[in-house]
Amino acid sequence: MHFLALNLLNSGVQVSMVCAAIGLAFAFLLIAVVIRSPSGNQRMLEIAAAVQEGARAYLNRQVKTISVIAVVIFILLWVFKDHPTAIGFVVGAFCSLAAGFIGMRVAVLANVRTAQAAGVSKLKALRMGFNGGSVTGLLVVGLALLSVSIFYTIAAKLIGSDAAIRSLVGLALGGSLISVFARLGGGIYTKAADVGADLVGKIESGLEEDDPRNPAVIADNVGDNVGDCAGMAADVFETYAVSLVGAILAGLLTLAGNPAAIVYPFVLGGISVLGAICGILFVNVARGKPAGVLMGAVIINVLISAILFWPATHSLFPVGVTIDGVLRPAAHLYFASLVGLIMTPVIVALTNYYTSSHFRPVQKIAHASETGHATNIIAGLAAGEHATALPVLFIGAAILITYHFAGLYGIAIAVMAMLSMAGVIISLDSFGPITDNAGGVAVMAHLPKEIRTVTDELDAVGNTMKAVTKGYAIASAGLAALVLFGSYVEELRGHITGRGEAFTLVFSLSDPKVIIGLFIGGLLPFVFTAFSMDAVGKAAGAVVREVRRQLQAKPGILTGQDRPEYGTCVDIVTKAALREMIVPALLPLVAVVLVAVIKPLGPVVLGGLLVGTIVTGLFIAIAMTSGGAAWDNAKKFIEEGNLGGKGSFAHAAAVTGDTVGDPYKDTAGPAINPMIKVVNILAILIIPIFF
Amino acid sequence: MHFLALNLLNSGVQVSMVCAAIGLAFAFLLIAVVIRSPSGNQRMLEIAAAVQEGARAYLNRQVKTISVIAVVIFILLWVFKDHPTAIGFVVGAFCSLAAGFIGMRVAVLANVRTAQAAGVSKLKALRMGFNGGSVTGLLVVGLALLSVSIFYTIAAKLIGSDAAIRSLVGLALGGSLISVFARLGGGIYTKAADVGADLVGKIESGLEEDDPRNPAVIADNVGDNVGDCAGMAADVFETYAVSLVGAILAGLLTLAGNPAAIVYPFVLGGISVLGAICGILFVNVARGKPAGVLMGAVIINVLISAILFWPATHSLFPVGVTIDGVLRPAAHLYFASLVGLIMTPVIVALTNYYTSSHFRPVQKIAHASETGHATNIIAGLAAGEHATALPVLFIGAAILITYHFAGLYGIAIAVMAMLSMAGVIISLDSFGPITDNAGGVAVMAHLPKEIRTVTDELDAVGNTMKAVTKGYAIASAGLAALVLFGSYVEELRGHITGRGEAFTLVFSLSDPKVIIGLFIGGLLPFVFTAFSMDAVGKAAGAVVREVRRQLQAKPGILTGQDRPEYGTCVDIVTKAALREMIVPALLPLVAVVLVAVIKPLGPVVLGGLLVGTIVTGLFIAIAMTSGGAAWDNAKKFIEEGNLGGKGSFAHAAAVTGDTVGDPYKDTAGPAINPMIKVVNILAILIIPIFF
């Protein structure tokens, strides 16, 4: 690579590093703002400390469990692959874990202060919750951008640019693997505690949410932190890092020799950090309805990125770009990035339609609750399935358009542009658990009822935000996985032609091996989610039995005379979550290796498997996350006083739906997101080992 | 085609006609046996007549509704396609409808006599129920074999063999289309009535199943007849006819010039009719546990077919067969047919494991019920997903093996061999609704409790049989659809090369159009089942409101002093079912035509769509039918006195699961079966119109 090209590579990556650093600096500024805010009374701090302690204890044990598996994989990569990839794996795994820890730390700081702020005004609480979330958003994005760019810069100096990019795949695998575990472990924890607490607490004993007389209440609040905060942060780190690596890899494989193709994804990511900061500032000055203010931040980020992407694209590709043998103007790449940017508000709006109580789908579930538990469930399952339609059609359109503009690289750029919005999107997402926990603190600390009213309203907004960001996450994951599949094919081509053979694999649907691969791959999300839900059911059952036991042994708990033993519930869930996450998390890895190793299967079946996993995974993930959120909001709709309100027959049915929706939307559904990527990344990595 | 070849064609098809005729004659013999048996007292006959009247009224209205759509499609085919195809369409549609009517007629004859026989002995009741089911099984298979062979023989004389085979695709479309409507309409009817009756009757008012005080009880029993009998019979007619046509078409397209390839599927079908008769005779002489006796019939059919297929294969292919340019021994085709035969007991055994209360999956759901409605639902959803794993892996293995032996034609032969078992399998399947209705008659006619004990036990066996035959149906449908997809590609190749162009389409997974097709196709089963479940939920809600209204207006109903108005419930469900079946039934047709018509999509996207529908359709159908049956049997397991028995907390939760499972296993799940075929057949038909 001649000097100018190297120069371009370095300066482009440096731009993204600077932007990432600005994002991190702004995040630390926000931390200072959060810490300086009033943190509430002694009782509130005590509760927050108890929750934090449980969360930290869980995460420490989770790290130990995952470390065993990570060390095994590290050794396998070190021995059978190459050292840079193995080191990349460790970097990715470490950063993903770190993202989880940071997410949790910040949330615990922010939630107690949000409860305190809710006593002053709704606007103040909104800003406090959002700023807390923004810290996570910026830190995660900054960390991902910085880790990839630093690793790449150092590795490129040592082993050259191409080999450095290939070892980035190791970094992606590390991030994805940890993310699968964190999503599953945290997801099982949070929902087992939640479901368990609800089943006995709310349904059997008629206690309110977060009532301190419920022995599972601390475990429930710990769950919000290890699942919704730590698990989600690890997940987003992974999604961002993998999309960035995927785009770089697609650039290397399909636009070989054009260094701008490698720099471009970095630059897009860097620019959007600046856009995210503007969005965050907007929330801190704007007034209006909470949902409107938060959506304003997204729009501002989209606009700023859309404006800055134009000059960036043209300065990187001054004479256009040659794709599939055709010279295209730089504007074609810009249009691809624009599609990615626009997909973000589109998917957000669609998911909002399917999951907000202002629209028909959720209201249908609420009405179905009037005829009982079963009709509520049937309506919710149908609603989840319906919710797949428009997002998938838009994803299809995005593929068609971006491929038209710039081939596989166009899709990759669209994914990166979509993911570049992660900073502001995660700020919205983290807002949910923070306000949820703020509400918990308020109730447990016996704060005035008005405060609970404010946190409840913000919690409902947070619920919708959580749902829409899950739609965003899975849509981008599906696209990112497709890019990885494209890279799998190109890498395989390079590997086979590299040893002097002709590359004749076409992965045709007329080839029964492709069909078998589609079947095996299609099976993975089904079995994966089945195991996840089993796990939640099993762990929740254990919580139910423990809570029943305590209530029976000490009837004084319900009257407030006896103190429940919170610790035993926390302990039961911790053990169950760690035990139950192993099988589903290892399943996709084992499947990929088996298909690669077993003789009559091999690379073609594996290719089918990758696409099969994406196809059914995308549908199941959308159906589960949207369906779960719709059930949740149908219950909230009834609790607002509709159709008989709290305590009515319809409400009991809606609580059942909400409980079923819990593992759907917070365990099984979101865990598919890293799962489909880990499958695709692993396939790329094992090509030189098995084929 | 020279004289000898024509001769072989004629004699082979004639063999199958003779076998079909023997099967029909045996069926009429069985009808005579059934009719001559004692039919019970006046009250029983009155009830049976009321149910029959409701069923006939519904079917008549269903025919009118479907006819409108059928006429439109007939005209379109007549104008845009060709006259033989249009006529084939009418024949297929008519026979599918006729199969439905016959299924219902026979069931109503048999169920009242089964109730009567249950008063004599369990064995007698078993044989009566099975013989009733066997009439349907043999009639449906005989009708399918005969209609295809007669239509083919006549058409071949008039327009030549090749054109005749192509117009058979019209016959397949007619059968599939009616079947989609019958499965959906009947499925919505039966489950809306069932769910509605259960929700108010059992859960709210504590009435037993089939209690005549429940205003929805007649509608519920009508539903068994229009859904489980008429809908199922139409479905099996379609599956059989389509598999036969698919195999013939695959023979024409991949083994052009070898007339034996066209005759072979006919002969396999004919032979198995004889095997089915032996199996039916076995049930009429064997003694032992009901489930064991019924499984014995399947094994006998498999053995007889396996023995007779060997000489048949060798006499049709005396010098072997040339497939993909390689001459293979006839034994290779025999092995392919053997795989199909063996798949039947394999899939039956697997489904039995996942859905019978003797095994862990169902017992896990039962145990989960102890902690409430929500954990029951979570466990059932997970169980359904788990149930996809082994069947799909076996299907994958079957594809790999049969393709290895004889290419696409090998898969087609395996499907036909599998489907040739339909005679005996449907006898098992129909056994379910007949015993179910027998129980209903027994309760409503106030027969002694011992009789209900016998019918209850047989009903439980019938439930498992219904579940396992659904597993069989969807597995064979998935394979049949793959054969149709193969035919789509070959037909497209012929069409494009026929106008002098090169055929360059490879349907590669690296082509974004294929991915988009997979997404759109994958979407269809999700949206299709979502609409179906919505429909059941909506119609059931209407029933609940009507029953509640009646019970409130006339409190004397519950004490037995007032007579409920059964008619209004029947009327409500009839209207709702017919209204709600339209959208989901038309959805796949519209999707196929739109993808074909819209410019940037076209034949490649359509190919992806076909496979996408098969992939997600297979999984969803298995998950729904197995999950639904597992929920049902988990409830029965508790009702047998386990985990607290009837009336316990666990039982209430299990009833919720059973109710959710109803539309899963009897509406949405089985309707996917004809749906994935209608999509594939339509695609083949429209090739010359749009591409």
Short mmCIF file of N, CA, C and O in Angstrom, two decimals, chain B residues 475-508:
data_model
loop_
_atom_site.label_atom_id
_atom_site.label_comp_id
_atom_site.label_asym_id
_atom_site.label_seq_id
_atom_site.Cartn_x
_atom_site.Cartn_y
_atom_site.Cartn_z
N ALA B 475 -44.68 -32.66 8.01
CA ALA B 475 -43.38 -33.13 7.51
C ALA B 475 -43.50 -33.46 6.02
O ALA B 475 -42.65 -33.07 5.21
N SER B 476 -44.58 -34.19 5.66
CA SER B 476 -44.73 -34.54 4.25
C SER B 476 -45.02 -33.29 3.42
O SER B 476 -44.57 -33.17 2.28
N ALA B 477 -45.76 -32.34 4.00
CA ALA B 477 -46.05 -31.11 3.26
C ALA B 477 -44.77 -30.34 2.98
O ALA B 477 -44.59 -29.80 1.88
N GLY B 478 -43.88 -30.29 3.97
CA GLY B 478 -42.61 -29.59 3.79
C GLY B 478 -41.81 -30.21 2.65
O GLY B 478 -41.28 -29.51 1.78
N LEU B 479 -41.73 -31.54 2.66
CA LEU B 479 -40.99 -32.24 1.61
C LEU B 479 -41.67 -32.04 0.25
O LEU B 479 -41.00 -31.80 -0.76
N ALA B 480 -43.01 -32.16 0.24
CA ALA B 480 -43.74 -31.98 -1.02
C ALA B 480 -43.50 -30.58 -1.58
O ALA B 480 -43.31 -30.39 -2.79
N ALA B 481 -43.49 -29.60 -0.69
CA ALA B 481 -43.30 -28.22 -1.14
C ALA B 481 -41.90 -28.04 -1.73
O ALA B 481 -41.72 -27.32 -2.72
N LEU B 482 -40.91 -28.73 -1.14
CA LEU B 482 -39.55 -28.65 -1.70
C LEU B 482 -39.51 -29.21 -3.12
O LEU B 482 -38.84 -28.68 -4.00
N VAL B 483 -40.26 -30.32 -3.32
CA VAL B 483 -40.34 -30.90 -4.65
C VAL B 483 -40.98 -29.89 -5.61
O VAL B 483 -40.52 -29.70 -6.74
N LEU B 484 -42.03 -29.23 -5.13
CA LEU B 484 -42.68 -28.23 -5.97
C LEU B 484 -41.73 -27.09 -6.29
O LEU B 484 -41.72 -26.57 -7.41
N PHE B 485 -40.91 -26.67 -5.31
CA PHE B 485 -39.94 -25.62 -5.59
C PHE B 485 -38.96 -26.07 -6.67
O PHE B 485 -38.64 -25.32 -7.59
N GLY B 486 -38.50 -27.33 -6.55
CA GLY B 486 -37.63 -27.88 -7.59
C GLY B 486 -38.31 -27.83 -8.95
O GLY B 486 -37.70 -27.47 -9.97
N SER B 487 -39.60 -28.16 -8.96
CA SER B 487 -40.35 -28.12 -10.21
C SER B 487 -40.49 -26.69 -10.72
O SER B 487 -40.47 -26.45 -11.93
N TYR B 488 -40.61 -25.75 -9.80
CA TYR B 488 -40.69 -24.34 -10.19
C TYR B 488 -39.43 -23.93 -10.96
O TYR B 488 -39.51 -23.32 -12.03
N VAL B 489 -38.28 -24.33 -10.40
CA VAL B 489 -37.02 -23.97 -11.05
C VAL B 489 -36.93 -24.63 -12.43
O VAL B 489 -36.57 -23.98 -13.42
N GLU B 490 -37.30 -25.90 -12.51
CA GLU B 490 -37.20 -26.62 -13.79
C GLU B 490 -38.18 -26.05 -14.82
O GLU B 490 -37.87 -25.91 -15.99
N GLU B 491 -39.37 -25.75 -14.35
CA GLU B 491 -40.39 -25.19 -15.24
C GLU B 491 -39.93 -23.83 -15.76
O GLU B 491 -40.11 -23.50 -16.94
N LEU B 492 -39.33 -23.05 -14.85
CA LEU B 492 -38.83 -21.74 -15.23
C LEU B 492 -37.70 -21.89 -16.26
O LEU B 492 -37.64 -21.15 -17.26
N ARG B 493 -36.84 -22.87 -16.03
CA ARG B 493 -35.75 -23.14 -16.96
C ARG B 493 -36.33 -23.48 -18.34
O ARG B 493 -35.92 -22.91 -19.36
N GLY B 494 -37.31 -24.38 -18.36
CA GLY B 494 -37.94 -24.76 -19.62
C GLY B 494 -38.58 -23.57 -20.31
O GLY B 494 -38.46 -23.39 -21.52
N HIS B 495 -39.23 -22.73 -19.53
CA HIS B 495 -39.93 -21.58 -20.09
C HIS B 495 -38.94 -20.60 -20.72
O HIS B 495 -39.16 -20.09 -21.83
N ILE B 496 -37.84 -20.34 -19.99
CA ILE B 496 -36.89 -19.33 -20.48
C ILE B 496 -36.07 -19.87 -21.65
O ILE B 496 -35.89 -19.18 -22.66
N THR B 497 -35.59 -21.12 -21.53
CA THR B 497 -34.85 -21.68 -22.66
C THR B 497 -35.78 -21.90 -23.85
O THR B 497 -35.36 -21.83 -25.00
N GLY B 498 -37.07 -22.12 -23.56
CA GLY B 498 -38.06 -22.35 -24.61
C GLY B 498 -38.21 -21.16 -25.54
O GLY B 498 -38.53 -21.32 -26.72
N ARG B 499 -37.95 -19.96 -25.01
CA ARG B 499 -38.04 -18.79 -25.90
C ARG B 499 -36.65 -18.38 -26.39
O ARG B 499 -36.44 -17.25 -26.84
N GLY B 500 -35.70 -19.33 -26.30
CA GLY B 500 -34.40 -19.14 -26.92
C GLY B 500 -33.39 -18.39 -26.08
O GLY B 500 -32.29 -18.09 -26.54
N GLU B 501 -33.74 -18.08 -24.80
CA GLU B 501 -32.77 -17.39 -23.95
C GLU B 501 -32.02 -18.39 -23.10
O GLU B 501 -32.47 -19.51 -22.88
N ALA B 502 -30.86 -17.95 -22.59
CA ALA B 502 -30.10 -18.82 -21.69
C ALA B 502 -30.69 -18.71 -20.29
O ALA B 502 -31.14 -17.64 -19.88
N PHE B 503 -30.68 -19.84 -19.58
CA PHE B 503 -31.19 -19.83 -18.20
C PHE B 503 -30.02 -19.64 -17.26
O PHE B 503 -29.19 -20.52 -17.09
N THR B 504 -29.92 -18.48 -16.66
CA THR B 504 -28.74 -18.17 -15.84
C THR B 504 -29.09 -18.02 -14.36
O THR B 504 -28.22 -17.70 -13.56
N LEU B 505 -30.35 -18.23 -14.01
CA LEU B 505 -30.74 -18.01 -12.61
C LEU B 505 -30.20 -19.15 -11.74
O LEU B 505 -30.42 -20.31 -12.03
N VAL B 506 -29.49 -18.78 -10.65
CA VAL B 506 -28.96 -19.84 -9.78
C VAL B 506 -29.59 -19.78 -8.40
O VAL B 506 -29.35 -20.64 -7.57
N PHE B 507 -30.39 -18.76 -8.12
CA PHE B 507 -31.02 -18.64 -6.80
C PHE B 507 -29.97 -18.77 -5.70
O PHE B 507 -30.10 -19.58 -4.79
N SER B 508 -28.92 -17.94 -5.84
CA SER B 508 -27.83 -18.02 -4.87
C SER B 508 -28.14 -17.19 -3.63
O SER B 508 -28.72 -16.11 -3.71
#
